[in-house]
Tab-separated table of C-alpha atoms in Angstrom:
chain	number	residue	atom	x	y	z
A	204	UNK	CA	56.866	-5.255	5.603
A	205	UNK	CA	60.050	-4.093	6.889
A	206	UNK	CA	63.059	-2.274	4.937
A	207	UNK	CA	65.934	-2.841	4.956
A	208	UNK	CA	67.585	0.450	6.539
A	209	UNK	CA	65.096	-1.371	9.805
A	210	UNK	CA	66.259	-5.008	8.881
A	211	UNK	CA	69.807	-4.002	9.482
A	212	UNK	CA	69.363	-1.999	12.344
A	213	UNK	CA	67.381	-5.053	13.811
A	214	UNK	CA	69.605	-7.406	13.316
A	215	UNK	CA	72.712	-5.464	14.399
A	216	UNK	CA	70.331	-4.957	18.024
A	217	UNK	CA	69.255	-8.904	17.863
A	218	UNK	CA	73.304	-9.189	17.479
A	219	UNK	CA	74.398	-7.476	21.086
A	220	UNK	CA	71.668	-9.025	21.845
A	221	UNK	CA	73.259	-12.224	22.025
A	222	UNK	CA	76.761	-11.323	22.551
A	223	UNK	CA	75.145	-8.929	25.868
A	224	UNK	CA	74.086	-12.447	27.035
A	225	UNK	CA	77.151	-14.408	26.155
A	226	UNK	CA	79.308	-12.287	28.088
A	227	UNK	CA	76.739	-12.121	31.021
A	228	UNK	CA	75.540	-8.138	30.477
A	229	UNK	CA	72.645	-8.678	31.882
A	230	UNK	CA	72.044	-4.898	32.314
A	231	UNK	CA	73.441	-4.106	27.915
A	232	UNK	CA	71.209	-7.398	26.778
A	233	UNK	CA	67.317	-6.169	29.214
A	234	UNK	CA	68.190	-2.627	27.724
A	235	UNK	CA	68.961	-4.648	24.159
A	236	UNK	CA	65.594	-6.779	24.686
A	237	UNK	CA	63.394	-2.924	25.770
A	238	UNK	CA	64.635	-1.475	21.768
A	239	UNK	CA	63.327	-4.618	19.940
A	240	UNK	CA	60.488	-4.367	22.120
A	241	UNK	CA	60.163	-0.690	21.673
A	242	UNK	CA	60.185	-1.450	17.679
A	243	UNK	CA	57.282	-3.741	17.260
A	244	UNK	CA	55.242	-1.414	19.306
A	245	UNK	CA	56.470	1.368	16.724
A	246	UNK	CA	55.296	-1.043	13.648
A	247	UNK	CA	51.142	-1.259	15.706
A	248	UNK	CA	50.980	2.620	16.450
A	249	UNK	CA	51.803	3.598	13.341
A	250	UNK	CA	49.524	1.409	11.347
A	251	UNK	CA	47.327	1.846	13.825
A	252	UNK	CA	47.722	5.326	13.451
A	253	UNK	CA	47.116	5.511	9.326
A	254	UNK	CA	44.342	3.230	10.208
A	255	UNK	CA	42.969	5.931	12.926
A	256	UNK	CA	43.762	8.710	9.928
A	257	UNK	CA	41.946	7.142	7.288
A	258	UNK	CA	38.681	5.909	9.288
A	259	UNK	CA	39.009	10.233	10.480
A	260	UNK	CA	39.432	11.213	6.694
A	261	UNK	CA	36.831	8.193	5.373
A	262	UNK	CA	34.451	9.968	8.174
A	263	UNK	CA	34.581	13.621	7.385
A	264	UNK	CA	34.576	13.280	3.857
A	265	UNK	CA	31.764	11.724	4.169
A	266	UNK	CA	29.757	14.506	7.197
A	267	UNK	CA	31.240	17.291	4.676
A	268	UNK	CA	29.459	15.034	1.844
A	269	UNK	CA	26.872	18.134	1.142
A	270	UNK	CA	24.426	15.973	0.080
A	271	UNK	CA	23.679	14.449	3.166
A	272	UNK	CA	22.640	17.318	5.331
A	273	UNK	CA	20.321	18.240	2.175
A	274	UNK	CA	19.008	14.797	1.966
A	275	UNK	CA	18.128	14.689	6.088
A	276	UNK	CA	16.755	18.780	5.881
A	277	UNK	CA	15.063	19.270	2.318
A	278	UNK	CA	14.864	16.144	0.247
A	279	UNK	CA	13.276	13.641	2.996
A	280	UNK	CA	10.885	15.967	4.101
A	281	UNK	CA	9.749	16.948	0.646
A	282	UNK	CA	9.224	13.751	-0.553
A	283	UNK	CA	6.823	13.119	2.211
A	284	UNK	CA	4.901	16.686	1.052
A	285	UNK	CA	5.338	15.377	-2.176
A	286	UNK	CA	3.427	11.947	-1.986
A	287	UNK	CA	0.727	12.958	-0.027
A	288	UNK	CA	0.794	15.304	-2.870
A	289	UNK	CA	-0.185	12.375	-4.876
A	290	UNK	CA	-2.545	10.802	-2.379
A	291	UNK	CA	-4.627	14.273	-2.686
A	292	UNK	CA	-3.923	14.631	-5.985
A	293	UNK	CA	-5.532	10.860	-7.056
A	294	UNK	CA	-8.300	10.913	-4.076
A	295	UNK	CA	-9.378	13.821	-6.422
A	296	UNK	CA	-9.375	12.272	-9.283
A	297	UNK	CA	-10.778	9.651	-7.806
A	298	UNK	CA	-13.755	11.410	-6.379
A	299	UNK	CA	-14.408	13.684	-9.717
A	300	UNK	CA	-15.055	10.953	-11.361
A	301	UNK	CA	-16.994	8.917	-8.509
A	302	UNK	CA	-19.085	12.439	-8.970
A	303	UNK	CA	-19.332	12.021	-12.799
A	304	UNK	CA	-20.330	8.226	-12.866
A	305	UNK	CA	-22.599	8.719	-9.676
A	306	UNK	CA	-25.066	11.865	-12.011
A	307	UNK	CA	-24.778	10.071	-15.305
A	308	UNK	CA	-25.905	6.471	-13.287
A	309	UNK	CA	-29.477	8.164	-13.151
A	310	UNK	CA	-29.032	9.853	-16.770
A	311	UNK	CA	-28.522	7.150	-18.455
A	312	UNK	CA	-31.038	4.461	-16.694
A	313	UNK	CA	-33.641	7.231	-16.955
A	314	UNK	CA	-32.779	7.546	-20.608
A	315	UNK	CA	-33.116	3.573	-20.684
A	316	UNK	CA	-36.205	2.984	-18.890
A	317	UNK	CA	-38.318	5.406	-20.768
A	318	UNK	CA	-36.677	4.191	-24.505
A	319	UNK	CA	-38.341	0.308	-23.498
A	320	UNK	CA	-41.905	2.276	-22.437
A	321	UNK	CA	-41.990	3.931	-26.067
A	322	UNK	CA	-41.051	1.006	-27.987
A	323	UNK	CA	-43.976	-0.256	-26.305
A	324	UNK	CA	-46.413	1.568	-27.577
A	325	UNK	CA	-44.805	2.213	-30.880
A	326	UNK	CA	-44.855	-1.346	-31.903
A	327	UNK	CA	-48.470	-1.259	-30.981
A	328	UNK	CA	-48.560	1.826	-33.386
A	329	UNK	CA	-46.479	0.025	-36.175
A	330	UNK	CA	-49.612	-2.977	-35.576
A	331	UNK	CA	-52.166	-0.725	-35.886
A	332	UNK	CA	-53.908	-1.353	-32.355
A	333	UNK	CA	-53.847	2.024	-31.394
A	334	UNK	CA	-56.579	4.250	-30.887
A	335	UNK	CA	-55.989	8.056	-32.062
A	336	UNK	CA	-56.607	9.921	-28.842
A	337	UNK	CA	-53.523	7.159	-27.293
A	338	UNK	CA	-51.543	8.497	-30.444
A	339	UNK	CA	-52.119	11.632	-29.699
A	340	UNK	CA	-50.239	10.630	-25.850
A	341	UNK	CA	-47.751	8.707	-27.714
A	342	UNK	CA	-46.572	11.699	-29.238
A	343	UNK	CA	-46.428	14.235	-27.048
A	344	UNK	CA	-44.935	11.278	-24.577
A	345	UNK	CA	-41.984	11.357	-27.759
A	346	UNK	CA	-41.457	15.298	-28.115
A	347	UNK	CA	-40.701	15.024	-24.083
A	348	UNK	CA	-38.531	12.086	-24.210
A	349	UNK	CA	-36.525	13.721	-27.222
A	350	UNK	CA	-36.344	16.941	-25.456
A	351	UNK	CA	-35.529	14.371	-22.184
A	352	UNK	CA	-32.357	12.788	-24.530
A	353	UNK	CA	-30.993	15.752	-26.271
A	354	UNK	CA	-30.334	16.849	-22.597
A	355	UNK	CA	-29.446	14.276	-20.761
A	356	UNK	CA	-26.686	13.319	-23.755
A	357	UNK	CA	-25.209	16.707	-23.606
A	358	UNK	CA	-25.035	16.102	-19.902
A	359	UNK	CA	-22.939	12.317	-20.149
A	360	UNK	CA	-21.672	13.464	-22.738
A	361	UNK	CA	-20.409	16.398	-20.007
A	362	UNK	CA	-19.376	14.002	-18.175
A	363	UNK	CA	-17.955	11.413	-19.454
A	364	UNK	CA	-15.505	14.801	-20.170
A	365	UNK	CA	-14.414	15.583	-17.068
A	366	UNK	CA	-13.752	11.338	-16.241
A	367	UNK	CA	-11.623	11.962	-19.143
A	368	UNK	CA	-9.579	14.719	-17.987
A	369	UNK	CA	-9.603	13.412	-14.260
A	370	UNK	CA	-7.223	11.029	-15.044
A	371	UNK	CA	-4.408	13.391	-15.973
A	372	UNK	CA	-3.176	12.856	-12.502
A	373	UNK	CA	-1.439	8.866	-13.443
A	374	UNK	CA	1.021	12.009	-15.706
A	375	UNK	CA	1.437	13.731	-12.331
A	376	UNK	CA	1.815	11.531	-9.903
A	377	UNK	CA	3.837	8.937	-12.468
A	378	UNK	CA	6.617	12.029	-12.626
A	379	UNK	CA	6.610	12.558	-8.297
A	380	UNK	CA	6.848	8.515	-7.621
A	381	UNK	CA	9.584	8.856	-9.826
A	382	UNK	CA	11.586	11.469	-8.411
A	383	UNK	CA	10.932	9.831	-4.220
A	384	UNK	CA	12.731	6.778	-6.524
A	385	UNK	CA	15.729	8.546	-7.004
A	386	UNK	CA	16.015	10.060	-4.047
A	387	UNK	CA	15.316	6.789	-2.150
A	388	UNK	CA	17.976	5.598	-4.133
A	389	UNK	CA	20.027	7.593	-3.200
A	390	UNK	CA	20.094	7.154	0.287
A	391	UNK	CA	20.438	3.289	-0.314
A	392	UNK	CA	23.562	4.680	-1.755
A	393	UNK	CA	24.478	6.493	1.045
A	394	UNK	CA	23.486	4.412	3.740
A	395	UNK	CA	25.518	1.904	2.147
A	396	UNK	CA	28.758	4.326	1.675
A	397	UNK	CA	28.073	4.568	5.945
A	398	UNK	CA	27.693	0.730	6.121
A	399	UNK	CA	31.083	0.923	4.741
A	400	UNK	CA	33.035	2.813	7.030
A	401	UNK	CA	32.261	1.477	9.894
A	402	UNK	CA	33.641	-1.924	8.977
A	403	UNK	CA	30.440	-3.543	9.701
A	404	UNK	CA	29.031	-6.772	6.964
A	405	UNK	CA	26.444	-5.974	5.784
A	406	UNK	CA	23.843	-8.249	6.936
A	407	UNK	CA	22.365	-10.974	3.986
A	408	UNK	CA	19.290	-10.135	2.357
A	409	UNK	CA	16.297	-12.212	4.189
A	410	UNK	CA	12.277	-11.914	3.969
A	411	UNK	CA	11.633	-11.525	7.649
A	412	UNK	CA	8.042	-11.823	8.479
A	413	UNK	CA	6.039	-10.108	10.950
A	414	UNK	CA	2.688	-11.154	12.021
A	415	UNK	CA	0.903	-8.419	12.421
A	416	UNK	CA	2.725	-5.776	9.971
A	417	UNK	CA	-0.660	-5.807	7.370
A	418	UNK	CA	1.370	-5.074	3.949
A	419	UNK	CA	-1.637	-3.798	2.044
A	420	UNK	CA	-1.926	-4.161	-1.838
A	421	UNK	CA	0.339	-6.995	-3.619
A	422	UNK	CA	3.033	-5.731	-4.934
A	423	UNK	CA	4.309	-7.569	-8.556
A	424	UNK	CA	8.378	-8.136	-7.487
A	425	UNK	CA	8.212	-7.292	-4.212
A	426	UNK	CA	8.093	-10.493	-1.447
A	427	UNK	CA	4.984	-9.495	0.419
A	428	UNK	CA	5.197	-13.425	2.247
A	429	UNK	CA	3.367	-16.274	1.688
A	430	UNK	CA	-0.055	-14.507	-0.185
A	431	UNK	CA	-2.267	-15.891	-2.202
A	432	UNK	CA	-2.436	-14.747	-6.392
A	433	UNK	CA	-5.955	-13.555	-6.234
A	434	UNK	CA	-9.377	-14.507	-5.055
A	435	UNK	CA	-9.414	-17.797	-6.877
A	436	UNK	CA	-6.454	-18.267	-4.207
A	437	UNK	CA	-8.731	-17.334	-1.765
A	438	UNK	CA	-11.591	-19.075	-2.431
A	439	UNK	CA	-10.208	-22.109	-2.318
A	440	UNK	CA	-8.032	-21.234	0.978
A	441	UNK	CA	-11.463	-20.341	2.813
A	442	UNK	CA	-13.392	-23.837	0.961
A	443	UNK	CA	-10.109	-25.173	2.303
A	444	UNK	CA	-10.848	-24.213	5.363
A	445	UNK	CA	-14.623	-26.309	5.616
A	446	UNK	CA	-15.958	-21.840	4.067
B	154	UNK	CA	-32.108	-4.710	4.261
B	155	UNK	CA	-28.801	-1.597	5.891
B	156	UNK	CA	-25.585	-2.295	5.413
B	157	UNK	CA	-22.747	-0.721	7.095
B	158	UNK	CA	-19.506	0.221	4.924
B	159	UNK	CA	-16.154	0.739	7.354
B	160	UNK	CA	-12.728	2.035	5.346
B	161	UNK	CA	-10.191	4.541	5.823
B	162	UNK	CA	-10.759	6.069	2.120
B	163	UNK	CA	-14.008	8.091	0.994
B	164	UNK	CA	-13.936	6.318	-2.264
B	165	UNK	CA	-13.816	2.640	-1.915
B	166	UNK	CA	-16.308	3.322	0.633
B	167	UNK	CA	-18.007	5.057	-2.602
B	168	UNK	CA	-16.995	2.357	-4.426
B	169	UNK	CA	-19.305	-0.449	-2.511
B	170	UNK	CA	-21.908	2.186	-2.169
B	171	UNK	CA	-21.818	2.571	-5.633
B	172	UNK	CA	-22.052	-1.590	-6.926
B	173	UNK	CA	-24.173	-2.292	-3.699
B	174	UNK	CA	-26.435	0.229	-4.807
B	175	UNK	CA	-26.754	-1.525	-8.912
B	176	UNK	CA	-26.664	-4.532	-7.174
B	177	UNK	CA	-29.627	-3.313	-5.278
B	178	UNK	CA	-28.683	-2.575	-1.908
B	179	UNK	CA	-29.793	1.153	-1.416
B	180	UNK	CA	-29.615	1.107	1.859
B	181	UNK	CA	-26.588	1.988	3.498
B	182	UNK	CA	-24.319	3.905	5.696
B	183	UNK	CA	-20.933	4.779	5.784
B	184	UNK	CA	-18.052	4.757	9.174
B	185	UNK	CA	-14.170	5.552	8.940
B	186	UNK	CA	-13.111	2.714	10.942
B	187	UNK	CA	-13.785	0.387	13.373
B	188	UNK	CA	-14.448	3.274	16.478
B	189	UNK	CA	-16.603	4.303	15.068
B	190	UNK	CA	-18.620	1.712	12.935
B	191	UNK	CA	-18.818	-0.550	16.594
B	192	UNK	CA	-21.207	2.294	18.020
B	193	UNK	CA	-23.209	2.543	15.039
B	194	UNK	CA	-24.010	-1.557	14.770
B	195	UNK	CA	-24.859	-1.726	18.229
B	196	UNK	CA	-27.532	0.656	18.196
B	197	UNK	CA	-29.053	-2.563	16.526
B	198	UNK	CA	-30.017	-0.772	12.249
B	199	UNK	CA	-28.078	-2.584	10.633
B	200	UNK	CA	-28.286	-5.943	8.958
B	201	UNK	CA	-24.837	-5.761	7.054
B	202	UNK	CA	-21.452	-5.334	7.605
B	203	UNK	CA	-19.017	-4.867	5.062
B	204	UNK	CA	-15.246	-4.110	6.132
B	205	UNK	CA	-11.753	-3.182	5.210
B	206	UNK	CA	-9.146	-4.671	6.763
B	207	UNK	CA	-5.551	-2.579	7.372
B	208	UNK	CA	-7.555	0.921	8.983
B	209	UNK	CA	-6.069	3.743	11.662
B	210	UNK	CA	-8.039	3.195	15.100
B	211	UNK	CA	-9.854	-0.184	14.852
B	212	UNK	CA	-8.903	-2.104	11.975
B	213	UNK	CA	-11.792	-4.474	10.623
B	214	UNK	CA	-10.164	-7.267	11.906
B	215	UNK	CA	-10.843	-6.200	15.623
B	216	UNK	CA	-14.013	-4.718	14.332
B	217	UNK	CA	-15.499	-8.362	13.534
B	218	UNK	CA	-13.708	-10.140	16.524
B	219	UNK	CA	-15.822	-6.483	18.909
B	220	UNK	CA	-18.996	-8.128	16.673
B	221	UNK	CA	-18.389	-11.845	17.229
B	222	UNK	CA	-17.574	-10.745	21.446
B	223	UNK	CA	-21.562	-8.802	20.780
B	224	UNK	CA	-24.115	-10.844	22.070
B	225	UNK	CA	-27.065	-8.324	19.843
B	226	UNK	CA	-24.091	-8.438	16.779
B	227	UNK	CA	-22.821	-12.041	17.228
B	228	UNK	CA	-25.182	-13.349	13.960
B	229	UNK	CA	-24.622	-10.086	11.548
B	230	UNK	CA	-22.558	-11.852	8.830
B	231	UNK	CA	-19.621	-9.701	7.899
B	232	UNK	CA	-17.443	-9.659	4.708
B	233	UNK	CA	-14.163	-7.710	5.227
B	234	UNK	CA	-13.245	-6.672	1.989
B	235	UNK	CA	-9.089	-5.941	1.365
B	236	UNK	CA	-6.235	-5.676	-0.036
B	237	UNK	CA	-4.049	-7.871	2.485
B	238	UNK	CA	-3.466	-11.196	0.681
B	239	UNK	CA	-1.499	-13.101	2.870
B	240	UNK	CA	-2.903	-16.639	3.698
B	241	UNK	CA	-2.250	-16.917	7.319
B	242	UNK	CA	-3.843	-13.462	7.793
B	243	UNK	CA	-7.007	-14.522	6.070
B	244	UNK	CA	-6.986	-18.218	7.608
B	245	UNK	CA	-7.215	-15.280	10.893
B	246	UNK	CA	-9.966	-13.528	9.222
B	247	UNK	CA	-12.072	-17.101	8.762
B	248	UNK	CA	-11.246	-18.122	12.757
B	249	UNK	CA	-12.395	-14.600	14.262
B	250	UNK	CA	-15.171	-15.546	12.166
B	251	UNK	CA	-15.371	-13.624	9.272
B	252	UNK	CA	-18.392	-14.277	6.416
B	253	UNK	CA	-17.177	-13.595	3.407
B	254	UNK	CA	-13.635	-12.628	1.836
B	255	UNK	CA	-12.470	-10.383	-0.695
B	256	UNK	CA	-9.137	-8.730	-2.082
B	257	UNK	CA	-8.326	-5.497	-3.794
B	258	UNK	CA	-8.824	-5.489	-6.328
B	259	UNK	CA	-11.834	-6.437	-7.408
B	260	UNK	CA	-14.408	-6.255	-9.537
B	261	UNK	CA	-18.340	-5.795	-9.304
B	262	UNK	CA	-18.920	-9.488	-10.493
B	263	UNK	CA	-16.915	-10.854	-7.128
B	264	UNK	CA	-18.310	-8.225	-4.515
B	265	UNK	CA	-21.696	-9.928	-5.769
B	266	UNK	CA	-21.499	-13.576	-5.764
B	267	UNK	CA	-19.654	-13.362	-2.520
B	268	UNK	CA	-22.719	-11.127	-1.044
B	269	UNK	CA	-25.614	-13.772	-1.858
B	270	UNK	CA	-22.948	-16.227	-1.399
B	271	UNK	CA	-23.051	-14.831	2.148
B	272	UNK	CA	-27.382	-14.273	1.661
B	273	UNK	CA	-28.169	-17.667	1.175
B	274	UNK	CA	-25.897	-19.163	3.743
B	275	UNK	CA	-27.566	-17.348	6.408
B	276	UNK	CA	-31.321	-17.750	4.836
B	277	UNK	CA	-30.293	-21.973	4.150
């Protein structure tokens, strides 16, 4: 918009131009024309100047935002450290659990096998089909079984307790992952600001499948292309291929 | 029956080895990717390969392709146990000559069913 003063000024110059042209004063007409051209150029330059200043201020404001430097220098490397620690913790927990299970399975097996063996002999005794000598052997077997049962159940209890304790990773890794999610959201906001400053249009969100990229586990709520729903889908797909 | 279990995560190898032992397959060895697995397979000591897909070095799919290229290993039954769930990937694995495909997370019953099925087919 042109203000009143400028409008009057313009009108004055236009009238002068008409007068000069009518009177055949070419020099004065050219002069007035140049002044008119200057006027529109000034206006354009003012507008470009304003935009440049705004852009400059926006970029400066963005760069001066201490959070950005902090994000790049500290928080992102920190997040990598944290996530690596999540892998370490989950691995440790899995190993503790697996160790306890591997130690417990043979104990449970031994108890089961010995109990089956004894119960066969015990049935013979109850049916009065056992000689005194066999009973003496059974009595010895029972004594040793009771002692094994006592010590194995103690070991099983210990192993199960360590499986229980090994689940503490869920709480700790959950907290760490939440912090990283907050960081990623923060970075997303900053990136959106940056895109806004540069004036580029946000591209429409579109899932592009990269055939060579391995997607890893199915994550509910994340678009991963044409994935199967589970083992049944895999079986259906393979059987449709003649498997 | 000697089985090679290939996965880059040691815990997954342990889980699979334990499940295999429960199924009666006690003779197993481990490798953490295709590069270490291939020379082990080429010694001719193994009868069955269970492999993950996504591993650094050499992926399970590339390992499968190498196995099918090798005249001494071409007939080896291969079971892929992986989190990769894209239809096109499963088709790709099938085309490369996989004998069974199990998606993670899986159950002991699924693993047993697939292994039984593979051996049924191999024996018939």
